[in-house]
């Protein structure tokens, strides 16, 4: 108990025994996890698992039926006090017509009682200096999202909450947003975000909370989550029938003698090799080299990495099997 209390005292965010009735047929919880300064935590799960509800509970926008959310030791229900510790960015938030970027940000600083001198710093942080006089509604989707984020952190909160931060953005805009959020983490801000994208998870999460049908089925490090749900595979295809037979028999032997391979399964034109672990840079080259060494002529090699949905299904399935056993 002493270790838990010490952890809660040092955590920026501490969630314990959290429950909330969403409807007559759906209840969220119990949920419990804690996050120290400078860490990113992802909330993942299938559609309808309760991700957005949990986000709103942590943000203080919903009152829990049971349990508590503490941000820097302050209960989220004490909005007047806890709000200074929280920045919140909704998934889709409209910007006003006819308002310039600098004017909008000055207004946000005033609303949050932040020092006006923060304006130049925030503009530079989001790389928006060249857009100062441009209307906010004419910014690209990525720059609008960055404007929302710097507005949310104008008052220097300890916790930034986002709902699917890079959804709908092109790859360049996604990377720019991820770079911005990484910079905030380096300053000690906790970044809590709901996500359905593997790239967001890999780039921003230090830990992951997995929800399934309203229940928390896992709270673990990113490494542990990806390891438990990883089913990366390599598809090897042969040129012709003799090569195909040779490929399949060789792959079957390799699956029993080469540790990085979980299993090998025949496909229509070759074989699918399921890989163990999550770092396959050396493994891929080694498998291809071994194939050539055995006289196996390959027509194509393709690598498939599990999506976030694959990981969620795997982790949720492990939980269901654990309840039955």
PDB file of C-alpha atoms in Angstrom:
ATOM      1  CA  UNK A   1       0.000   0.000   0.000  1.00  0.00           C
ATOM      2  CA  UNK A   2       2.874   2.345   0.792  1.00  0.00           C
ATOM      3  CA  UNK A   3       4.407   1.848  -2.678  1.00  0.00           C
ATOM      4  CA  UNK A   4       1.062   2.600  -4.333  1.00  0.00           C
ATOM      5  CA  UNK A   5       0.575   5.780  -2.303  1.00  0.00           C
ATOM      6  CA  UNK A   6       4.108   6.909  -3.146  1.00  0.00           C
ATOM      7  CA  UNK A   7       3.463   6.278  -6.849  1.00  0.00           C
ATOM      8  CA  UNK A   8       0.221   8.281  -6.704  1.00  0.00           C
ATOM      9  CA  UNK A   9       2.020  11.188  -5.024  1.00  0.00           C
ATOM     10  CA  UNK A  10       4.644  11.342  -7.796  1.00  0.00           C
ATOM     11  CA  UNK A  11       2.179  10.780 -10.652  1.00  0.00           C
ATOM     12  CA  UNK A  12       0.826  13.680 -12.676  1.00  0.00           C
ATOM     13  CA  UNK A  13      -2.261  11.583 -13.440  1.00  0.00           C
ATOM     14  CA  UNK A  14      -3.709   8.914 -11.153  1.00  0.00           C
ATOM     15  CA  UNK A  15      -6.924   7.052 -12.009  1.00  0.00           C
ATOM     16  CA  UNK A  16      -8.311   4.554  -9.491  1.00  0.00           C
ATOM     17  CA  UNK A  17     -11.507   2.476  -9.345  1.00  0.00           C
ATOM     18  CA  UNK A  18     -13.111   4.651 -12.024  1.00  0.00           C
ATOM     19  CA  UNK A  19     -16.615   3.609 -13.142  1.00  0.00           C
ATOM     20  CA  UNK A  20     -19.284   5.343 -15.209  1.00  0.00           C
ATOM     21  CA  UNK A  21     -22.670   4.193 -16.509  1.00  0.00           C
ATOM     22  CA  UNK A  22     -22.916   5.220 -20.154  1.00  0.00           C
ATOM     23  CA  UNK A  23     -26.341   3.647 -20.732  1.00  0.00           C
ATOM     24  CA  UNK A  24     -28.613   0.970 -19.316  1.00  0.00           C
ATOM     25  CA  UNK A  25     -26.608  -1.663 -21.170  1.00  0.00           C
ATOM     26  CA  UNK A  26     -23.070  -0.251 -21.075  1.00  0.00           C
ATOM     27  CA  UNK A  27     -20.877   0.513 -18.078  1.00  0.00           C
ATOM     28  CA  UNK A  28     -17.270   1.687 -18.200  1.00  0.00           C
ATOM     29  CA  UNK A  29     -14.867   0.401 -15.590  1.00  0.00           C
ATOM     30  CA  UNK A  30     -13.336  -0.246 -13.273  1.00  0.00           C
ATOM     31  CA  UNK A  31     -10.352   1.682 -14.655  1.00  0.00           C
ATOM     32  CA  UNK A  32      -7.056   2.312 -12.872  1.00  0.00           C
ATOM     33  CA  UNK A  33      -3.620   3.554 -13.974  1.00  0.00           C
ATOM     34  CA  UNK A  34      -1.080   6.268 -13.167  1.00  0.00           C
ATOM     35  CA  UNK A  35       1.279   8.337 -15.317  1.00  0.00           C
ATOM     36  CA  UNK A  36       4.457  10.205 -14.272  1.00  0.00           C
ATOM     37  CA  UNK A  37       5.624  13.493 -15.798  1.00  0.00           C
ATOM     38  CA  UNK A  38       6.771  13.513 -19.409  1.00  0.00           C
ATOM     39  CA  UNK A  39       5.103  10.245 -20.355  1.00  0.00           C
ATOM     40  CA  UNK A  40       2.637   9.451 -23.117  1.00  0.00           C
ATOM     41  CA  UNK A  41      -0.255   7.072 -22.471  1.00  0.00           C
ATOM     42  CA  UNK A  42      -2.511   5.747 -25.227  1.00  0.00           C
ATOM     43  CA  UNK A  43      -6.090   4.599 -24.710  1.00  0.00           C
ATOM     44  CA  UNK A  44      -6.892   1.940 -27.303  1.00  0.00           C
ATOM     45  CA  UNK A  45      -9.807  -0.398 -27.994  1.00  0.00           C
ATOM     46  CA  UNK A  46     -12.394  -1.306 -30.587  1.00  0.00           C
ATOM     47  CA  UNK A  47     -15.151   1.155 -31.534  1.00  0.00           C
ATOM     48  CA  UNK A  48     -17.561   1.483 -28.626  1.00  0.00           C
ATOM     49  CA  UNK A  49     -15.027   0.227 -26.069  1.00  0.00           C
ATOM     50  CA  UNK A  50     -15.320   3.447 -24.040  1.00  0.00           C
ATOM     51  CA  UNK A  51     -12.227   5.391 -25.139  1.00  0.00           C
ATOM     52  CA  UNK A  52     -13.910   8.776 -25.625  1.00  0.00           C
ATOM     53  CA  UNK A  53     -15.911   8.375 -22.403  1.00  0.00           C
ATOM     54  CA  UNK A  54     -12.708   7.707 -20.460  1.00  0.00           C
ATOM     55  CA  UNK A  55     -11.069  10.736 -22.077  1.00  0.00           C
ATOM     56  CA  UNK A  56     -13.984  12.943 -20.991  1.00  0.00           C
ATOM     57  CA  UNK A  57     -13.907  11.527 -17.452  1.00  0.00           C
ATOM     58  CA  UNK A  58     -10.192  12.273 -17.109  1.00  0.00           C
ATOM     59  CA  UNK A  59     -10.744  15.761 -18.546  1.00  0.00           C
ATOM     60  CA  UNK A  60     -13.364  16.448 -15.866  1.00  0.00           C
ATOM     61  CA  UNK A  61     -16.187  16.818 -18.395  1.00  0.00           C
ATOM     62  CA  UNK A  62     -18.076  13.839 -16.929  1.00  0.00           C
ATOM     63  CA  UNK A  63     -18.519  12.891 -13.280  1.00  0.00           C
ATOM     64  CA  UNK A  64     -17.687   9.278 -12.425  1.00  0.00           C
ATOM     65  CA  UNK A  65     -20.189   7.071 -10.616  1.00  0.00           C
ATOM     66  CA  UNK A  66     -17.329   5.602  -8.587  1.00  0.00           C
ATOM     67  CA  UNK A  67     -13.606   6.078  -8.188  1.00  0.00           C
ATOM     68  CA  UNK A  68     -11.515   9.162  -8.782  1.00  0.00           C
ATOM     69  CA  UNK A  69      -9.220  10.964 -11.178  1.00  0.00           C
ATOM     70  CA  UNK A  70      -6.391  12.946  -9.594  1.00  0.00           C
ATOM     71  CA  UNK A  71      -4.346  15.412 -11.630  1.00  0.00           C
ATOM     72  CA  UNK A  72      -1.329  16.650  -9.680  1.00  0.00           C
ATOM     73  CA  UNK A  73      -3.157  15.461  -6.561  1.00  0.00           C
ATOM     74  CA  UNK A  74      -6.349  17.426  -7.309  1.00  0.00           C
ATOM     75  CA  UNK A  75      -9.662  15.616  -7.856  1.00  0.00           C
ATOM     76  CA  UNK A  76     -11.051  16.161 -11.368  1.00  0.00           C
ATOM     77  CA  UNK A  77     -14.455  17.003  -9.845  1.00  0.00           C
ATOM     78  CA  UNK A  78     -12.941  20.185  -8.378  1.00  0.00           C
ATOM     79  CA  UNK A  79     -12.932  21.844 -11.775  1.00  0.00           C
ATOM     80  CA  UNK A  80     -11.998  25.301 -10.542  1.00  0.00           C
ATOM     81  CA  UNK A  81      -8.702  23.978  -9.189  1.00  0.00           C
ATOM     82  CA  UNK A  82      -7.913  21.085 -11.525  1.00  0.00           C
ATOM     83  CA  UNK A  83      -8.487  23.031 -14.763  1.00  0.00           C
ATOM     84  CA  UNK A  84      -5.176  24.845 -14.441  1.00  0.00           C
ATOM     85  CA  UNK A  85      -3.409  21.476 -14.697  1.00  0.00           C
ATOM     86  CA  UNK A  86      -5.311  20.247 -17.786  1.00  0.00           C
ATOM     87  CA  UNK A  87      -5.244  21.061 -21.486  1.00  0.00           C
ATOM     88  CA  UNK A  88      -7.899  19.353 -23.633  1.00  0.00           C
ATOM     89  CA  UNK A  89      -8.171  19.130 -27.425  1.00  0.00           C
ATOM     90  CA  UNK A  90     -11.379  17.725 -28.889  1.00  0.00           C
ATOM     91  CA  UNK A  91     -11.259  15.505 -31.963  1.00  0.00           C
ATOM     92  CA  UNK A  92     -13.188  17.988 -34.117  1.00  0.00           C
ATOM     93  CA  UNK A  93     -13.423  21.617 -33.048  1.00  0.00           C
ATOM     94  CA  UNK A  94     -14.580  24.432 -35.307  1.00  0.00           C
ATOM     95  CA  UNK A  95     -12.563  27.630 -35.587  1.00  0.00           C
ATOM     96  CA  UNK A  96     -14.284  31.031 -35.975  1.00  0.00           C
ATOM     97  CA  UNK A  97     -14.677  32.881 -39.283  1.00  0.00           C
ATOM     98  CA  UNK A  98     -12.821  36.103 -39.987  1.00  0.00           C
ATOM     99  CA  UNK A  99     -10.268  35.797 -37.161  1.00  0.00           C
ATOM    100  CA  UNK A 100      -6.506  35.863 -37.714  1.00  0.00           C
ATOM    101  CA  UNK A 101      -4.137  33.347 -36.144  1.00  0.00           C
ATOM    102  CA  UNK A 102      -2.405  35.865 -33.873  1.00  0.00           C
ATOM    103  CA  UNK A 103      -5.713  37.414 -32.777  1.00  0.00           C
ATOM    104  CA  UNK A 104      -7.160  33.988 -32.021  1.00  0.00           C
ATOM    105  CA  UNK A 105      -4.150  32.923 -29.966  1.00  0.00           C
ATOM    106  CA  UNK A 106      -4.119  36.195 -27.998  1.00  0.00           C
ATOM    107  CA  UNK A 107      -7.767  35.530 -27.122  1.00  0.00           C
ATOM    108  CA  UNK A 108      -6.928  31.984 -26.011  1.00  0.00           C
ATOM    109  CA  UNK A 109      -4.125  33.282 -23.793  1.00  0.00           C
ATOM    110  CA  UNK A 110      -6.525  35.727 -22.169  1.00  0.00           C
ATOM    111  CA  UNK A 111      -9.207  33.048 -21.643  1.00  0.00           C
ATOM    112  CA  UNK A 112      -6.677  30.801 -19.904  1.00  0.00           C
ATOM    113  CA  UNK A 113      -5.178  33.658 -17.870  1.00  0.00           C
ATOM    114  CA  UNK A 114      -1.792  32.924 -19.407  1.00  0.00           C
ATOM    115  CA  UNK A 115       0.901  35.550 -19.785  1.00  0.00           C
ATOM    116  CA  UNK A 116       0.629  37.474 -23.070  1.00  0.00           C
ATOM    117  CA  UNK A 117       4.375  37.078 -23.598  1.00  0.00           C
ATOM    118  CA  UNK A 118       3.760  33.386 -24.324  1.00  0.00           C
ATOM    119  CA  UNK A 119       2.405  34.228 -27.780  1.00  0.00           C
ATOM    120  CA  UNK A 120       5.724  34.309 -29.664  1.00  0.00           C
ATOM    121  CA  UNK A 121       6.963  31.203 -27.853  1.00  0.00           C
ATOM    122  CA  UNK A 122       3.835  29.239 -28.755  1.00  0.00           C
ATOM    123  CA  UNK A 123       3.873  30.413 -32.373  1.00  0.00           C
ATOM    124  CA  UNK A 124       7.463  29.219 -32.702  1.00  0.00           C
ATOM    125  CA  UNK A 125       6.685  25.942 -30.927  1.00  0.00           C
ATOM    126  CA  UNK A 126       4.032  25.101 -33.530  1.00  0.00           C
ATOM    127  CA  UNK A 127       5.985  26.613 -36.447  1.00  0.00           C
ATOM    128  CA  UNK A 128       3.103  28.993 -37.192  1.00  0.00           C
ATOM    129  CA  UNK A 129       5.008  32.302 -37.336  1.00  0.00           C
ATOM    130  CA  UNK A 130       4.465  32.781 -41.065  1.00  0.00           C
ATOM    131  CA  UNK A 131       0.687  32.416 -40.638  1.00  0.00           C
ATOM    132  CA  UNK A 132       0.181  35.144 -38.002  1.00  0.00           C
ATOM    133  CA  UNK A 133      -2.038  37.296 -40.219  1.00  0.00           C
ATOM    134  CA  UNK A 134      -3.852  34.442 -41.966  1.00  0.00           C
ATOM    135  CA  UNK A 135      -7.449  33.631 -41.049  1.00  0.00           C
ATOM    136  CA  UNK A 136      -7.631  30.554 -38.828  1.00  0.00           C
ATOM    137  CA  UNK A 137     -10.295  28.903 -41.006  1.00  0.00           C
ATOM    138  CA  UNK A 138      -7.942  29.026 -44.028  1.00  0.00           C
ATOM    139  CA  UNK A 139      -5.142  27.090 -42.315  1.00  0.00           C
ATOM    140  CA  UNK A 140      -4.466  23.525 -43.403  1.00  0.00           C
ATOM    141  CA  UNK A 141      -5.940  20.745 -41.265  1.00  0.00           C
ATOM    142  CA  UNK A 142      -2.559  20.044 -39.710  1.00  0.00           C
ATOM    143  CA  UNK A 143      -1.932  23.682 -38.812  1.00  0.00           C
ATOM    144  CA  UNK A 144      -5.445  24.040 -37.379  1.00  0.00           C
ATOM    145  CA  UNK A 145      -4.755  21.036 -35.166  1.00  0.00           C
ATOM    146  CA  UNK A 146      -1.439  22.558 -34.037  1.00  0.00           C
ATOM    147  CA  UNK A 147      -3.220  25.821 -33.223  1.00  0.00           C
ATOM    148  CA  UNK A 148      -5.684  23.917 -31.026  1.00  0.00           C
ATOM    149  CA  UNK A 149      -2.802  22.222 -29.214  1.00  0.00           C
ATOM    150  CA  UNK A 150      -0.800  25.363 -28.461  1.00  0.00           C
ATOM    151  CA  UNK A 151      -4.025  27.013 -27.273  1.00  0.00           C
ATOM    152  CA  UNK A 152      -4.612  24.065 -24.931  1.00  0.00           C
ATOM    153  CA  UNK A 153      -1.110  24.346 -23.434  1.00  0.00           C
ATOM    154  CA  UNK A 154      -1.015  28.148 -23.262  1.00  0.00           C
ATOM    155  CA  UNK A 155      -1.465  28.080 -19.458  1.00  0.00           C
ATOM    156  CA  UNK A 156       1.340  25.486 -19.041  1.00  0.00           C
ATOM    157  CA  UNK A 157      -0.801  22.495 -17.985  1.00  0.00           C
ATOM    158  CA  UNK A 158       0.768  19.312 -16.632  1.00  0.00           C
ATOM    159  CA  UNK A 159      -1.620  17.066 -18.582  1.00  0.00           C
ATOM    160  CA  UNK A 160      -2.618  17.360 -22.247  1.00  0.00           C
ATOM    161  CA  UNK A 161      -5.598  15.242 -23.354  1.00  0.00           C
ATOM    162  CA  UNK A 162      -6.334  14.520 -27.006  1.00  0.00           C
ATOM    163  CA  UNK A 163      -8.887  12.376 -28.822  1.00  0.00           C
ATOM    164  CA  UNK A 164      -7.317  10.770 -31.923  1.00  0.00           C
ATOM    165  CA  UNK A 165      -4.840  13.631 -32.507  1.00  0.00           C
ATOM    166  CA  UNK A 166      -3.680  12.869 -36.075  1.00  0.00           C
ATOM    167  CA  UNK A 167      -6.903  11.471 -37.568  1.00  0.00           C
ATOM    168  CA  UNK A 168      -7.623  12.868 -41.032  1.00  0.00           C
ATOM    169  CA  UNK A 169      -4.184  14.431 -41.549  1.00  0.00           C
ATOM    170  CA  UNK A 170      -1.787  13.662 -44.389  1.00  0.00           C
ATOM    171  CA  UNK A 171       1.538  11.974 -43.486  1.00  0.00           C
ATOM    172  CA  UNK A 172       3.540  15.221 -43.421  1.00  0.00           C
ATOM    173  CA  UNK A 173       0.993  16.928 -41.152  1.00  0.00           C
ATOM    174  CA  UNK A 174       0.859  13.854 -38.911  1.00  0.00           C
ATOM    175  CA  UNK A 175       4.631  13.932 -38.461  1.00  0.00           C
ATOM    176  CA  UNK A 176       4.614  17.674 -37.710  1.00  0.00           C
ATOM    177  CA  UNK A 177       1.960  17.137 -35.042  1.00  0.00           C
ATOM    178  CA  UNK A 178       3.842  14.191 -33.539  1.00  0.00           C
ATOM    179  CA  UNK A 179       7.016  16.311 -33.370  1.00  0.00           C
ATOM    180  CA  UNK A 180       5.067  19.022 -31.527  1.00  0.00           C
ATOM    181  CA  UNK A 181       3.685  16.533 -28.997  1.00  0.00           C
ATOM    182  CA  UNK A 182       7.090  14.931 -28.478  1.00  0.00           C
ATOM    183  CA  UNK A 183       8.477  18.372 -27.679  1.00  0.00           C
ATOM    184  CA  UNK A 184       5.783  18.884 -25.036  1.00  0.00           C
ATOM    185  CA  UNK A 185       6.613  15.501 -23.476  1.00  0.00           C
ATOM    186  CA  UNK A 186      10.264  16.562 -23.209  1.00  0.00           C
ATOM    187  CA  UNK A 187       9.080  19.587 -21.228  1.00  0.00           C
ATOM    188  CA  UNK A 188       7.420  17.220 -18.727  1.00  0.00           C
ATOM    189  CA  UNK A 189       3.843  17.351 -20.014  1.00  0.00           C
ATOM    190  CA  UNK A 190       1.867  14.098 -19.777  1.00  0.00           C
ATOM    191  CA  UNK A 191       0.196  13.381 -23.131  1.00  0.00           C
ATOM    192  CA  UNK A 192      -2.932  11.219 -22.818  1.00  0.00           C
ATOM    193  CA  UNK A 193      -4.588  10.301 -26.103  1.00  0.00           C
ATOM    194  CA  UNK A 194      -7.197   7.952 -27.525  1.00  0.00           C
ATOM    195  CA  UNK A 195      -6.010   6.330 -30.717  1.00  0.00           C
ATOM    196  CA  UNK A 196      -6.742   3.760 -33.409  1.00  0.00           C
ATOM    197  CA  UNK A 197      -3.473   4.261 -35.316  1.00  0.00           C
ATOM    198  CA  UNK A 198      -0.357   2.156 -34.778  1.00  0.00           C
ATOM    199  CA  UNK A 199       1.918   5.037 -35.877  1.00  0.00           C
ATOM    200  CA  UNK A 200       0.583   7.295 -33.081  1.00  0.00           C
ATOM    201  CA  UNK A 201       1.171   4.542 -30.561  1.00  0.00           C
ATOM    202  CA  UNK A 202       4.754   3.903 -31.658  1.00  0.00           C
ATOM    203  CA  UNK A 203       5.616   7.608 -31.786  1.00  0.00           C
ATOM    204  CA  UNK A 204       4.011   8.915 -28.592  1.00  0.00           C
ATOM    205  CA  UNK A 205       3.064   6.165 -26.124  1.00  0.00           C
ATOM    206  CA  UNK A 206       5.224   4.982 -23.244  1.00  0.00           C
ATOM    207  CA  UNK A 207       2.331   3.007 -21.791  1.00  0.00           C
ATOM    208  CA  UNK A 208      -0.998   1.735 -23.100  1.00  0.00           C
ATOM    209  CA  UNK A 209      -4.422   1.153 -21.545  1.00  0.00           C
ATOM    210  CA  UNK A 210      -6.516  -1.362 -23.498  1.00  0.00           C
ATOM    211  CA  UNK A 211     -10.319  -1.242 -23.210  1.00  0.00           C
ATOM    212  CA  UNK A 212     -12.677  -4.011 -24.321  1.00  0.00           C
ATOM    213  CA  UNK A 213     -16.456  -3.682 -23.961  1.00  0.00           C
ATOM    214  CA  UNK A 214     -15.982  -1.035 -21.271  1.00  0.00           C
ATOM    215  CA  UNK A 215     -13.492  -3.048 -19.230  1.00  0.00           C
ATOM    216  CA  UNK A 216      -9.802  -2.342 -18.787  1.00  0.00           C
ATOM    217  CA  UNK A 217      -8.109  -5.538 -19.970  1.00  0.00           C
ATOM    218  CA  UNK A 218      -4.510  -4.328 -19.923  1.00  0.00           C
ATOM    219  CA  UNK A 219      -2.343  -1.504 -18.565  1.00  0.00           C
ATOM    220  CA  UNK A 220       1.265  -2.019 -19.574  1.00  0.00           C
ATOM    221  CA  UNK A 221       4.293  -0.540 -21.302  1.00  0.00           C
ATOM    222  CA  UNK A 222       4.209  -0.048 -25.061  1.00  0.00           C
ATOM    223  CA  UNK A 223       6.853  -2.764 -25.424  1.00  0.00           C
ATOM    224  CA  UNK A 224       4.783  -5.262 -23.441  1.00  0.00           C
ATOM    225  CA  UNK A 225       1.579  -4.467 -25.334  1.00  0.00           C
ATOM    226  CA  UNK A 226       3.161  -4.771 -28.777  1.00  0.00           C
ATOM    227  CA  UNK A 227       4.977  -7.947 -27.778  1.00  0.00           C
ATOM    228  CA  UNK A 228       1.821  -9.597 -26.459  1.00  0.00           C
ATOM    229  CA  UNK A 229      -0.186  -8.653 -29.536  1.00  0.00           C
ATOM    230  CA  UNK A 230       2.478  -8.781 -32.229  1.00  0.00           C
ATOM    231  CA  UNK A 231       1.908 -11.151 -35.113  1.00  0.00           C
ATOM    232  CA  UNK A 232       4.215  -9.770 -37.792  1.00  0.00           C
ATOM    233  CA  UNK A 233       4.671 -12.036 -40.773  1.00  0.00           C
ATOM    234  CA  UNK A 234       6.746 -12.518 -43.884  1.00  0.00           C
ATOM    235  CA  UNK A 235       5.149 -13.825 -47.084  1.00  0.00           C
ATOM    236  CA  UNK A 236       7.565 -15.660 -49.389  1.00  0.00           C
ATOM    237  CA  UNK A 237       6.451 -16.584 -52.913  1.00  0.00           C
ATOM    238  CA  UNK A 238       8.145 -18.956 -55.360  1.00  0.00           C
ATOM    239  CA  UNK A 239       8.459 -18.718 -59.160  1.00  0.00           C
ATOM    240  CA  UNK A 240       7.267 -22.190 -60.176  1.00  0.00           C
ATOM    241  CA  UNK A 241       5.902 -25.477 -58.815  1.00  0.00           C
ATOM    242  CA  UNK A 242       9.282 -27.171 -58.089  1.00  0.00           C
ATOM    243  CA  UNK A 243      10.462 -24.040 -56.275  1.00  0.00           C
ATOM    244  CA  UNK A 244       7.149 -23.882 -54.382  1.00  0.00           C
ATOM    245  CA  UNK A 245       7.529 -27.417 -53.018  1.00  0.00           C
ATOM    246  CA  UNK A 246      11.135 -26.728 -52.037  1.00  0.00           C
ATOM    247  CA  UNK A 247      10.120 -23.440 -50.364  1.00  0.00           C
ATOM    248  CA  UNK A 248       7.334 -25.041 -48.316  1.00  0.00           C
ATOM    249  CA  UNK A 249       9.416 -27.964 -47.066  1.00  0.00           C
ATOM    250  CA  UNK A 250      12.328 -25.664 -46.214  1.00  0.00           C
ATOM    251  CA  UNK A 251      10.049 -23.193 -44.346  1.00  0.00           C
ATOM    252  CA  UNK A 252       8.470 -26.027 -42.337  1.00  0.00           C
ATOM    253  CA  UNK A 253      11.929 -27.156 -41.197  1.00  0.00           C
ATOM    254  CA  UNK A 254      13.008 -23.591 -40.455  1.00  0.00           C
ATOM    255  CA  UNK A 255       9.977 -23.028 -38.200  1.00  0.00           C
ATOM    256  CA  UNK A 256      11.229 -25.787 -35.873  1.00  0.00           C
ATOM    257  CA  UNK A 257      14.907 -24.791 -35.850  1.00  0.00           C
ATOM    258  CA  UNK A 258      15.057 -20.971 -36.102  1.00  0.00           C
ATOM    259  CA  UNK A 259      13.887 -19.236 -32.906  1.00  0.00           C
ATOM    260  CA  UNK A 260      12.658 -15.921 -34.436  1.00  0.00           C
ATOM    261  CA  UNK A 261       9.976 -17.853 -36.372  1.00  0.00           C
ATOM    262  CA  UNK A 262       6.738 -18.755 -34.581  1.00  0.00           C
ATOM    263  CA  UNK A 263       5.209 -20.827 -37.372  1.00  0.00           C
ATOM    264  CA  UNK A 264       4.979 -21.334 -41.128  1.00  0.00           C
ATOM    265  CA  UNK A 265       1.754 -21.783 -43.111  1.00  0.00           C
ATOM    266  CA  UNK A 266       1.262 -22.601 -46.783  1.00  0.00           C
ATOM    267  CA  UNK A 267      -0.365 -19.953 -48.990  1.00  0.00           C
ATOM    268  CA  UNK A 268      -1.580 -20.252 -52.582  1.00  0.00           C
ATOM    269  CA  UNK A 269       1.753 -19.239 -54.090  1.00  0.00           C
ATOM    270  CA  UNK A 270       4.197 -19.715 -51.252  1.00  0.00           C
ATOM    271  CA  UNK A 271       4.367 -19.602 -47.473  1.00  0.00           C
ATOM    272  CA  UNK A 272       3.512 -17.179 -44.668  1.00  0.00           C
ATOM    273  CA  UNK A 273       6.071 -17.112 -41.864  1.00  0.00           C
ATOM    274  CA  UNK A 274       4.886 -15.651 -38.534  1.00  0.00           C
ATOM    275  CA  UNK A 275       7.666 -13.842 -36.695  1.00  0.00           C
ATOM    276  CA  UNK A 276       8.375 -13.600 -32.973  1.00  0.00           C
ATOM    277  CA  UNK A 277       9.305 -10.326 -31.268  1.00  0.00           C
ATOM    278  CA  UNK A 278       8.940  -6.804 -32.632  1.00  0.00           C
ATOM    279  CA  UNK A 279      12.389  -5.998 -34.083  1.00  0.00           C
ATOM    280  CA  UNK A 280      12.775  -7.923 -37.320  1.00  0.00           C
ATOM    281  CA  UNK A 281      15.481  -5.933 -39.115  1.00  0.00           C
ATOM    282  CA  UNK A 282      18.120  -8.668 -38.884  1.00  0.00           C
ATOM    283  CA  UNK A 283      15.623 -11.518 -39.140  1.00  0.00           C
ATOM    284  CA  UNK A 284      14.282 -10.560 -42.561  1.00  0.00           C
ATOM    285  CA  UNK A 285      17.689 -10.529 -44.198  1.00  0.00           C
ATOM    286  CA  UNK A 286      18.682 -13.754 -42.456  1.00  0.00           C
ATOM    287  CA  UNK A 287      15.606 -15.622 -43.717  1.00  0.00           C
ATOM    288  CA  UNK A 288      16.158 -14.499 -47.308  1.00  0.00           C
ATOM    289  CA  UNK A 289      19.869 -15.409 -47.094  1.00  0.00           C
ATOM    290  CA  UNK A 290      19.033 -18.862 -45.727  1.00  0.00           C
ATOM    291  CA  UNK A 291      16.477 -19.415 -48.482  1.00  0.00           C
ATOM    292  CA  UNK A 292      19.039 -18.700 -51.196  1.00  0.00           C
ATOM    293  CA  UNK A 293      21.548 -20.898 -49.376  1.00  0.00           C
ATOM    294  CA  UNK A 294      19.117 -23.817 -49.651  1.00  0.00           C
ATOM    295  CA  UNK A 295      18.564 -23.231 -53.359  1.00  0.00           C
ATOM    296  CA  UNK A 296      15.093 -21.752 -52.845  1.00  0.00           C
ATOM    297  CA  UNK A 297      14.420 -19.228 -55.625  1.00  0.00           C
ATOM    298  CA  UNK A 298      12.051 -16.484 -54.433  1.00  0.00           C
ATOM    299  CA  UNK A 299       9.775 -14.446 -56.692  1.00  0.00           C
ATOM    300  CA  UNK A 300       8.726 -11.969 -53.993  1.00  0.00           C
ATOM    301  CA  UNK A 301       9.094 -11.184 -50.299  1.00  0.00           C
ATOM    302  CA  UNK A 302       6.599  -8.997 -48.415  1.00  0.00           C
ATOM    303  CA  UNK A 303       6.492  -7.948 -44.767  1.00  0.00           C
ATOM    304  CA  UNK A 304       3.209  -7.486 -42.893  1.00  0.00           C
ATOM    305  CA  UNK A 305       3.032  -5.740 -39.525  1.00  0.00           C
ATOM    306  CA  UNK A 306      -0.016  -6.052 -37.232  1.00  0.00           C
ATOM    307  CA  UNK A 307      -2.348  -3.074 -37.086  1.00  0.00           C
ATOM    308  CA  UNK A 308      -3.550  -1.541 -33.848  1.00  0.00           C
ATOM    309  CA  UNK A 309      -6.829  -3.420 -34.333  1.00  0.00           C
ATOM    310  CA  UNK A 310      -4.866  -6.693 -34.544  1.00  0.00           C
ATOM    311  CA  UNK A 311      -3.129  -5.900 -31.248  1.00  0.00           C
ATOM    312  CA  UNK A 312      -6.411  -4.992 -29.526  1.00  0.00           C
ATOM    313  CA  UNK A 313      -8.051  -8.218 -30.697  1.00  0.00           C
ATOM    314  CA  UNK A 314      -5.074 -10.261 -29.512  1.00  0.00           C
ATOM    315  CA  UNK A 315      -4.907  -8.639 -26.057  1.00  0.00           C
ATOM    316  CA  UNK A 316      -8.697  -8.806 -25.597  1.00  0.00           C
ATOM    317  CA  UNK A 317      -8.646 -12.461 -26.655  1.00  0.00           C
ATOM    318  CA  UNK A 318      -5.951 -13.248 -24.087  1.00  0.00           C
ATOM    319  CA  UNK A 319      -8.126 -11.643 -21.408  1.00  0.00           C
ATOM    320  CA  UNK A 320     -11.196 -13.667 -22.435  1.00  0.00           C
ATOM    321  CA  UNK A 321      -9.193 -16.908 -22.357  1.00  0.00           C
ATOM    322  CA  UNK A 322      -7.834 -15.964 -18.928  1.00  0.00           C
ATOM    323  CA  UNK A 323     -11.371 -15.514 -17.544  1.00  0.00           C
ATOM    324  CA  UNK A 324     -12.431 -18.930 -18.831  1.00  0.00           C
ATOM    325  CA  UNK A 325      -9.393 -20.830 -17.556  1.00  0.00           C
TER     326      UNK A 325
END
